[in-house]
Short mmCIF file of C-alpha atoms in Angstrom, two decimals:
data_model
loop_
_atom_site.label_atom_id
_atom_site.label_comp_id
_atom_site.label_asym_id
_atom_site.label_seq_id
_atom_site.Cartn_x
_atom_site.Cartn_y
_atom_site.Cartn_z
CA MET A 277 89.60 316.20 -57.99
CA HIS A 278 89.90 315.74 -61.76
CA ILE A 279 93.04 313.60 -61.45
CA ASN A 280 91.37 311.58 -58.72
CA PHE A 281 88.40 310.90 -61.01
CA LEU A 282 90.73 309.62 -63.73
CA LYS A 283 92.60 307.33 -61.36
CA GLN A 284 89.34 305.88 -60.06
CA LEU A 285 87.98 305.27 -63.56
CA GLU A 286 91.24 303.57 -64.58
CA SER A 287 91.10 301.25 -61.56
CA ILE A 288 87.51 300.26 -62.32
CA VAL A 289 88.25 299.58 -65.99
CA GLU A 290 91.31 297.50 -65.10
CA GLU A 291 89.29 295.47 -62.57
CA SER A 292 86.60 294.72 -65.15
CA ASP A 293 89.01 293.90 -68.01
CA PRO A 294 88.97 290.12 -68.53
CA LYS A 295 92.34 288.43 -68.16
CA PRO A 296 93.37 285.70 -70.61
CA SER A 297 92.80 282.20 -69.26
CA LYS A 298 92.63 278.65 -70.48
CA ILE A 299 88.94 277.81 -70.82
CA GLN A 300 87.87 274.35 -71.84
CA LYS A 301 85.28 274.13 -74.58
CA ARG A 302 81.86 273.13 -73.31
CA GLU A 303 78.37 272.77 -74.60
CA PHE A 304 76.00 275.63 -73.93
CA THR A 305 72.41 276.56 -74.66
CA VAL A 306 71.49 279.51 -76.87
CA VAL A 307 68.16 281.24 -76.21
CA ASP A 308 66.27 284.29 -77.46
CA PRO A 309 65.50 285.87 -74.06
CA TRP A 310 62.83 288.20 -75.42
CA SER A 311 60.81 285.90 -77.67
CA ASP A 312 57.14 285.39 -76.85
CA SER A 313 57.73 281.70 -76.15
CA THR A 314 60.65 282.34 -73.79
CA MET A 315 58.77 285.03 -71.87
CA SER A 316 55.69 282.81 -71.63
CA ASN A 317 57.77 279.94 -70.27
CA LEU A 318 59.52 282.18 -67.75
CA LEU A 319 56.27 283.71 -66.50
CA THR A 320 54.84 280.22 -66.06
CA LYS A 321 57.99 279.16 -64.22
CA ILE A 322 57.81 282.05 -61.74
CA SER A 323 54.00 282.23 -61.44
CA GLY A 324 53.90 280.52 -58.05
CA GLY A 325 56.52 282.79 -56.53
CA LEU A 326 55.12 285.86 -58.26
CA LYS A 327 51.83 285.56 -56.38
CA LYS A 328 53.69 285.67 -53.06
CA LEU A 329 55.59 288.88 -53.80
CA THR A 330 54.65 291.95 -51.78
CA GLY A 331 52.68 294.38 -53.92
CA TYR A 332 51.51 291.85 -56.51
CA HIS A 333 47.78 292.12 -57.23
CA LYS A 334 46.09 290.04 -59.91
CA SER A 335 42.53 289.93 -61.23
CA ASN A 336 41.16 287.62 -63.89
CA LYS A 337 38.75 290.36 -64.95
CA ILE A 338 39.41 293.18 -67.39
CA TYR A 339 40.03 296.64 -65.96
CA SER A 340 36.63 298.24 -65.32
CA GLY A 341 37.52 301.79 -64.29
CA LYS A 342 35.56 304.81 -65.46
CA VAL A 343 38.32 305.78 -67.89
CA PRO A 344 40.06 303.03 -69.92
CA LEU A 345 43.74 302.84 -69.06
CA THR A 346 44.56 302.49 -72.73
CA SER A 347 43.00 305.88 -73.54
CA SER A 348 45.13 308.64 -75.03
CA HIS A 349 47.31 310.75 -72.77
CA ASN A 350 45.00 313.73 -73.15
CA ALA A 351 41.93 311.65 -72.27
CA LEU A 352 43.50 310.50 -68.99
CA LYS A 353 44.95 313.84 -67.92
CA ASN A 354 43.28 315.20 -64.75
CA LYS A 355 41.30 311.97 -64.39
CA ASP A 356 41.31 309.64 -61.38
CA VAL A 357 42.35 306.00 -61.62
CA GLU A 358 41.47 303.68 -58.74
CA LEU A 359 43.75 300.73 -58.08
CA GLY A 360 43.80 298.55 -54.99
CA GLY A 361 41.76 300.97 -52.92
CA ARG A 362 43.96 303.96 -53.75
CA LYS A 363 43.12 306.86 -56.01
CA TYR A 364 45.69 308.11 -58.51
CA HIS A 365 45.11 311.53 -60.05
CA ILE A 366 46.77 311.69 -63.47
CA LYS A 367 48.79 314.91 -63.74
CA GLY A 368 50.38 314.28 -67.13
CA SER A 369 52.63 312.00 -69.13
CA PRO A 370 56.44 312.20 -68.94
CA GLY A 371 56.65 310.04 -72.05
CA THR A 372 55.74 306.86 -73.88
CA GLY A 373 58.04 303.90 -74.42
CA ALA A 374 58.01 301.28 -77.13
CA PHE A 375 56.00 298.88 -74.99
CA ALA A 376 54.10 301.00 -72.46
CA LYS A 377 52.55 304.36 -71.56
CA LEU A 378 53.89 306.33 -68.62
CA TYR A 379 51.92 308.72 -66.40
CA LYS A 380 52.75 311.04 -63.54
CA ALA A 381 50.14 310.85 -60.76
CA SER A 382 49.47 312.07 -57.23
CA VAL A 383 48.20 309.59 -54.64
CA ASP A 384 44.96 309.93 -52.64
CA GLY A 385 44.80 313.69 -53.13
CA ASN A 386 48.27 314.24 -51.67
CA THR A 387 50.10 316.51 -54.12
CA GLU A 388 53.37 315.81 -52.29
CA GLU A 389 53.18 312.07 -53.01
CA ILE A 390 53.94 311.60 -56.69
CA VAL A 391 54.40 308.28 -58.46
CA ALA A 392 54.83 307.00 -61.99
CA LEU A 393 52.19 304.67 -63.44
CA LYS A 394 53.40 302.39 -66.22
CA VAL A 395 50.48 301.03 -68.23
CA GLN A 396 51.10 298.07 -70.51
CA LYS A 397 48.81 296.11 -72.83
CA PRO A 398 48.71 293.15 -72.83
CA ALA A 399 49.46 292.68 -69.14
CA PHE A 400 53.14 292.15 -68.44
CA PRO A 401 54.17 291.42 -64.82
CA TRP A 402 57.76 290.56 -65.73
CA GLU A 403 59.12 294.00 -64.92
CA PHE A 404 57.65 293.82 -61.41
CA TYR A 405 59.39 290.47 -60.93
CA MET A 406 62.69 292.05 -61.96
CA TYR A 407 62.24 294.89 -59.46
CA ARG A 408 61.64 292.39 -56.68
CA GLN A 409 64.79 290.49 -57.67
CA LEU A 410 66.69 293.76 -57.34
CA ASP A 411 65.18 294.21 -53.87
CA THR A 412 66.43 290.77 -52.89
CA ARG A 413 69.86 290.67 -54.49
CA ILE A 414 71.16 294.25 -54.28
CA SER A 415 72.45 295.68 -50.99
CA ASP A 416 70.50 298.48 -49.31
CA ILE A 417 73.37 300.90 -49.97
CA GLN A 418 73.40 300.26 -53.73
CA ARG A 419 69.69 299.57 -54.21
CA PRO A 420 68.61 303.23 -54.87
CA SER A 421 70.56 303.18 -58.15
CA TYR A 422 68.01 300.88 -59.80
CA GLY A 423 64.59 302.43 -59.19
CA TYR A 424 61.69 301.06 -57.16
CA ALA A 425 58.33 299.48 -57.92
CA HIS A 426 55.77 299.71 -55.13
CA GLU A 427 53.18 297.38 -56.61
CA VAL A 428 51.68 296.01 -59.80
CA HIS A 429 48.03 295.50 -60.72
CA VAL A 430 47.56 292.79 -63.32
CA PHE A 431 44.22 292.56 -65.11
CA ALA A 432 43.09 290.27 -67.93
CA ASP A 433 43.74 293.00 -70.48
CA VAL A 434 46.29 295.39 -69.00
CA SER A 435 48.82 295.84 -66.18
CA VAL A 436 49.76 298.92 -64.16
CA LEU A 437 53.15 299.18 -62.48
CA VAL A 438 53.39 301.78 -59.70
CA CYS A 439 56.95 303.16 -59.48
CA ASN A 440 58.92 305.96 -57.88
CA PHE A 441 58.86 309.25 -59.77
CA LEU A 442 62.01 311.37 -60.11
CA PRO A 443 61.43 314.91 -61.41
CA TYR A 444 64.80 315.81 -62.94
CA GLY A 445 64.53 314.06 -66.29
CA THR A 446 66.78 311.54 -67.97
CA LEU A 447 70.44 311.46 -68.88
CA LEU A 448 69.35 311.84 -72.51
CA ASP A 449 67.61 315.09 -71.54
CA ALA A 450 70.85 316.29 -69.95
CA ILE A 451 72.86 315.40 -73.07
CA ASN A 452 70.38 317.18 -75.34
CA SER A 453 70.29 320.26 -73.11
CA HIS A 454 73.97 320.78 -73.90
CA LEU A 455 73.54 320.13 -77.61
CA VAL A 456 70.80 322.74 -78.08
CA VAL A 457 73.27 325.44 -77.02
CA GLY A 458 76.08 324.01 -79.14
CA GLN A 459 77.99 322.38 -76.30
CA HIS A 460 78.92 318.96 -74.98
CA MET A 461 78.94 317.76 -71.39
CA ASP A 462 81.92 318.75 -69.30
CA GLU A 463 84.49 315.98 -69.34
CA VAL A 464 84.58 315.65 -65.55
CA LEU A 465 80.79 315.19 -65.46
CA CYS A 466 81.08 312.55 -68.20
CA ILE A 467 83.65 310.70 -66.13
CA TYR A 468 81.53 310.94 -63.00
CA TYR A 469 78.48 309.49 -64.73
CA THR A 470 80.57 306.83 -66.46
CA ILE A 471 81.93 305.64 -63.12
CA GLU A 472 78.37 305.55 -61.76
CA MET A 473 77.33 303.35 -64.69
CA LEU A 474 80.34 301.07 -64.28
CA HIS A 475 79.38 300.56 -60.64
CA MET A 476 75.80 299.81 -61.68
CA LEU A 477 76.78 297.10 -64.13
CA GLU A 478 79.46 295.63 -61.89
CA THR A 479 76.83 295.18 -59.17
CA LEU A 480 74.07 293.92 -61.48
CA HIS A 481 76.18 291.38 -63.30
CA SER A 482 77.68 290.03 -60.08
CA VAL A 483 74.19 288.89 -59.01
CA GLY A 484 73.15 287.44 -62.36
CA ILE A 485 71.00 290.28 -63.69
CA ILE A 486 71.21 291.84 -67.16
CA HIS A 487 69.35 295.08 -67.82
CA GLY A 488 69.07 294.48 -71.56
CA ASP A 489 68.12 298.04 -72.55
CA PHE A 490 70.97 300.17 -71.24
CA LYS A 491 70.60 303.62 -72.82
CA PRO A 492 70.48 307.25 -71.63
CA ASP A 493 66.68 307.59 -71.72
CA ASN A 494 66.47 304.74 -69.20
CA MET A 495 68.63 306.57 -66.67
CA LEU A 496 67.09 309.22 -64.46
CA VAL A 497 69.25 312.04 -63.13
CA CYS A 498 69.45 312.34 -59.34
CA TYR A 499 70.87 315.52 -57.86
CA PRO A 500 73.12 315.04 -54.81
CA SER A 501 71.94 316.45 -51.51
CA GLU A 502 75.45 317.63 -50.68
CA GLU A 503 78.61 318.70 -52.49
CA ILE A 504 80.60 315.87 -54.06
CA THR A 505 84.18 315.67 -52.76
CA ASP A 506 87.14 313.35 -53.28
CA ASP A 507 86.21 311.54 -50.05
CA THR A 508 82.53 311.02 -50.90
CA PHE A 509 82.94 310.30 -54.61
CA ARG A 510 83.24 306.53 -54.15
CA SER A 511 81.96 306.30 -50.61
CA GLU A 512 80.18 303.03 -49.89
CA THR A 513 77.94 304.77 -47.34
CA ARG A 514 76.35 307.41 -49.55
CA SER A 515 72.60 307.68 -49.33
CA GLY A 516 70.14 307.07 -52.15
CA GLN A 517 69.77 310.82 -52.60
CA ASN A 518 73.47 311.03 -53.42
CA GLN A 519 73.31 308.82 -56.49
CA GLY A 520 74.14 310.46 -59.78
CA LEU A 521 71.94 308.18 -61.89
CA CYS A 522 69.03 305.80 -61.42
CA LEU A 523 68.59 302.94 -63.90
CA ILE A 524 64.93 302.22 -64.70
CA ASP A 525 62.76 300.32 -67.22
CA TRP A 526 63.36 296.65 -66.47
CA GLY A 527 60.94 295.20 -69.00
CA ARG A 528 63.82 293.80 -71.06
CA GLY A 529 65.70 292.60 -67.99
CA ILE A 530 67.16 289.09 -67.92
CA ASP A 531 67.42 286.95 -64.79
CA VAL A 532 70.35 284.72 -65.63
CA ASN A 533 69.51 282.46 -62.69
CA LEU A 534 66.35 281.25 -64.43
CA PHE A 535 68.39 279.67 -67.23
CA PRO A 536 70.69 276.63 -67.15
CA ALA A 537 74.30 277.42 -66.28
CA GLY A 538 76.26 278.48 -69.35
CA THR A 539 73.24 279.72 -71.29
CA GLU A 540 74.01 282.40 -73.87
CA PHE A 541 71.56 284.58 -75.74
CA LEU A 542 70.96 285.18 -79.43
CA ALA A 543 68.70 288.11 -80.28
CA ASP A 544 68.90 291.75 -81.31
CA CYS A 545 67.75 294.39 -78.86
CA GLY A 546 66.18 296.27 -81.77
CA THR A 547 67.34 299.67 -80.53
CA SER A 548 69.22 301.57 -83.22
CA GLY A 549 72.79 302.32 -82.21
CA PHE A 550 72.72 300.06 -79.14
CA SER A 551 73.08 296.58 -80.67
CA CYS A 552 76.31 295.16 -79.29
CA ILE A 553 78.96 293.78 -81.64
CA GLU A 554 77.81 290.22 -81.01
CA MET A 555 74.28 291.17 -82.09
CA GLN A 556 75.58 292.90 -85.19
CA GLU A 557 77.52 289.78 -86.15
CA GLU A 558 74.72 287.40 -85.12
CA ARG A 559 76.83 285.81 -82.39
CA SER A 560 75.65 284.81 -78.92
CA TRP A 561 76.11 287.19 -76.00
CA THR A 562 75.47 287.60 -72.29
CA TYR A 563 76.50 290.74 -70.42
CA GLN A 564 77.90 292.43 -73.53
CA VAL A 565 74.50 293.96 -74.27
CA ASP A 566 74.88 296.15 -71.18
CA THR A 567 78.57 296.98 -71.43
CA PHE A 568 78.23 298.00 -75.07
CA GLY A 569 75.29 300.20 -74.09
CA LEU A 570 77.47 301.86 -71.47
CA CYS A 571 80.12 302.63 -74.08
CA VAL A 572 77.50 304.19 -76.37
CA VAL A 573 76.14 306.33 -73.52
CA ALA A 574 79.64 307.55 -72.61
CA HIS A 575 80.28 308.32 -76.28
CA MET A 576 77.04 310.33 -76.47
CA MET A 577 78.03 312.37 -73.43
CA LEU A 578 81.48 313.11 -74.84
CA HIS A 579 80.59 313.68 -78.51
CA GLY A 580 76.86 314.39 -78.53
CA GLU A 581 76.07 311.55 -80.92
CA GLU A 582 75.76 307.77 -81.00
CA MET A 583 78.87 305.66 -81.44
CA SER A 584 80.01 304.26 -84.77
CA ILE A 585 82.60 301.50 -84.54
CA ALA A 586 85.32 300.19 -86.84
CA LYS A 587 87.41 297.03 -86.96
CA VAL A 588 91.06 297.88 -86.38
CA PRO A 589 93.82 295.36 -87.26
CA GLY A 590 95.79 294.13 -84.28
CA THR A 591 98.86 291.98 -83.84
CA GLY A 592 99.18 288.45 -85.14
CA GLY A 593 96.26 288.72 -87.51
CA SER A 594 93.83 289.70 -84.78
CA TYR A 595 91.62 292.76 -84.79
CA MET A 596 89.67 294.90 -82.35
CA TYR A 597 86.78 297.34 -82.36
CA GLN A 598 87.16 301.04 -81.62
CA PRO A 599 84.98 304.14 -81.97
CA LYS A 600 85.48 305.99 -85.24
CA LEU A 601 85.58 309.37 -83.50
CA SER A 602 88.88 310.05 -81.77
CA PHE A 603 89.48 311.38 -78.27
CA LYS A 604 92.40 313.64 -79.21
CA ARG A 605 90.87 316.76 -77.67
CA LEU A 606 90.32 315.13 -74.31
CA CYS A 607 92.89 315.25 -71.54
CA CYS A 608 92.15 311.61 -70.64
CA ARG A 609 92.53 310.37 -74.22
CA GLU A 610 94.75 307.36 -73.44
CA LEU A 611 92.50 306.19 -70.62
CA LEU A 612 89.35 306.39 -72.74
CA ILE A 613 90.95 304.56 -75.66
CA PHE A 614 91.92 301.80 -73.22
CA ALA A 615 88.36 301.62 -71.89
CA TYR A 616 86.79 301.45 -75.35
CA LYS A 617 89.03 298.84 -76.94
CA SER A 618 87.28 295.52 -77.49
CA ASP A 619 89.14 292.49 -78.76
CA ALA A 620 87.27 290.62 -81.46
CA GLN A 621 86.69 286.93 -80.93
#
């Protein structure tokens, strides 16, 4: 099975490797996709369609529940939050992101129905819009790899996104669980997850969606319901429960279709260790923000630390970027070096 994994990874990398072509120079627009002005313009642009989306609930009033949604995690624990006629019992907090608070909650007293509540202030319905674009553009077979949002409640002061809850933790948790015992992930598992991520990005980018915050703490681990074999590894009919990873947190997502054709982006993601080369050199980018993030995640699985890169001289005065840490101890060294090489422009 190991050899089969390597062959499959090589085929995916070769398919995604851009081939040289003659491209005529053309004018293009450069935009900061995450600036307040850009987000405000986009939300205005989609406001009419947003209201028609299933699960979208908006009130011009501030949230008036018994317990403020912006209270501390401890203040909300074991409290009930009522939204849209449903009662959510807060069981705890799996974590807090840079832009929102996250809570684990049961629904209407049913301890078997668990969801994640993402509370954000000020209100921010953009992530819900991105989830609905995923519903529309991604096939049913591939859709479970990107998480689900059931509904969003938008108030004048705060928004609450109701999402699926997966109990097995994140890929970052899995990486750290190996490090605490002085180990790294098994190479075969690294390859398996890397292929999953390559499939994710191949699918996303083909429909004009950029995740924008591709890192291991935004990927939930999903345990397969059956043993993985050579035949089922890349099966196009596998169920959602068979996915290895689930990509979540779409607040930094970019819908390329909302911008004029040829638009490129100029901004830094602001996440240490995950700024792509174009960001580091203050050049415009598009899908590189995701593919660079994938390389960093794979590096973290293999080495247990974030990736440092170096410019390496090439032929004819050119140069390329490569990770500073070598792959000499890995049996798939040549394949991984091929996958990580990035020609400088």
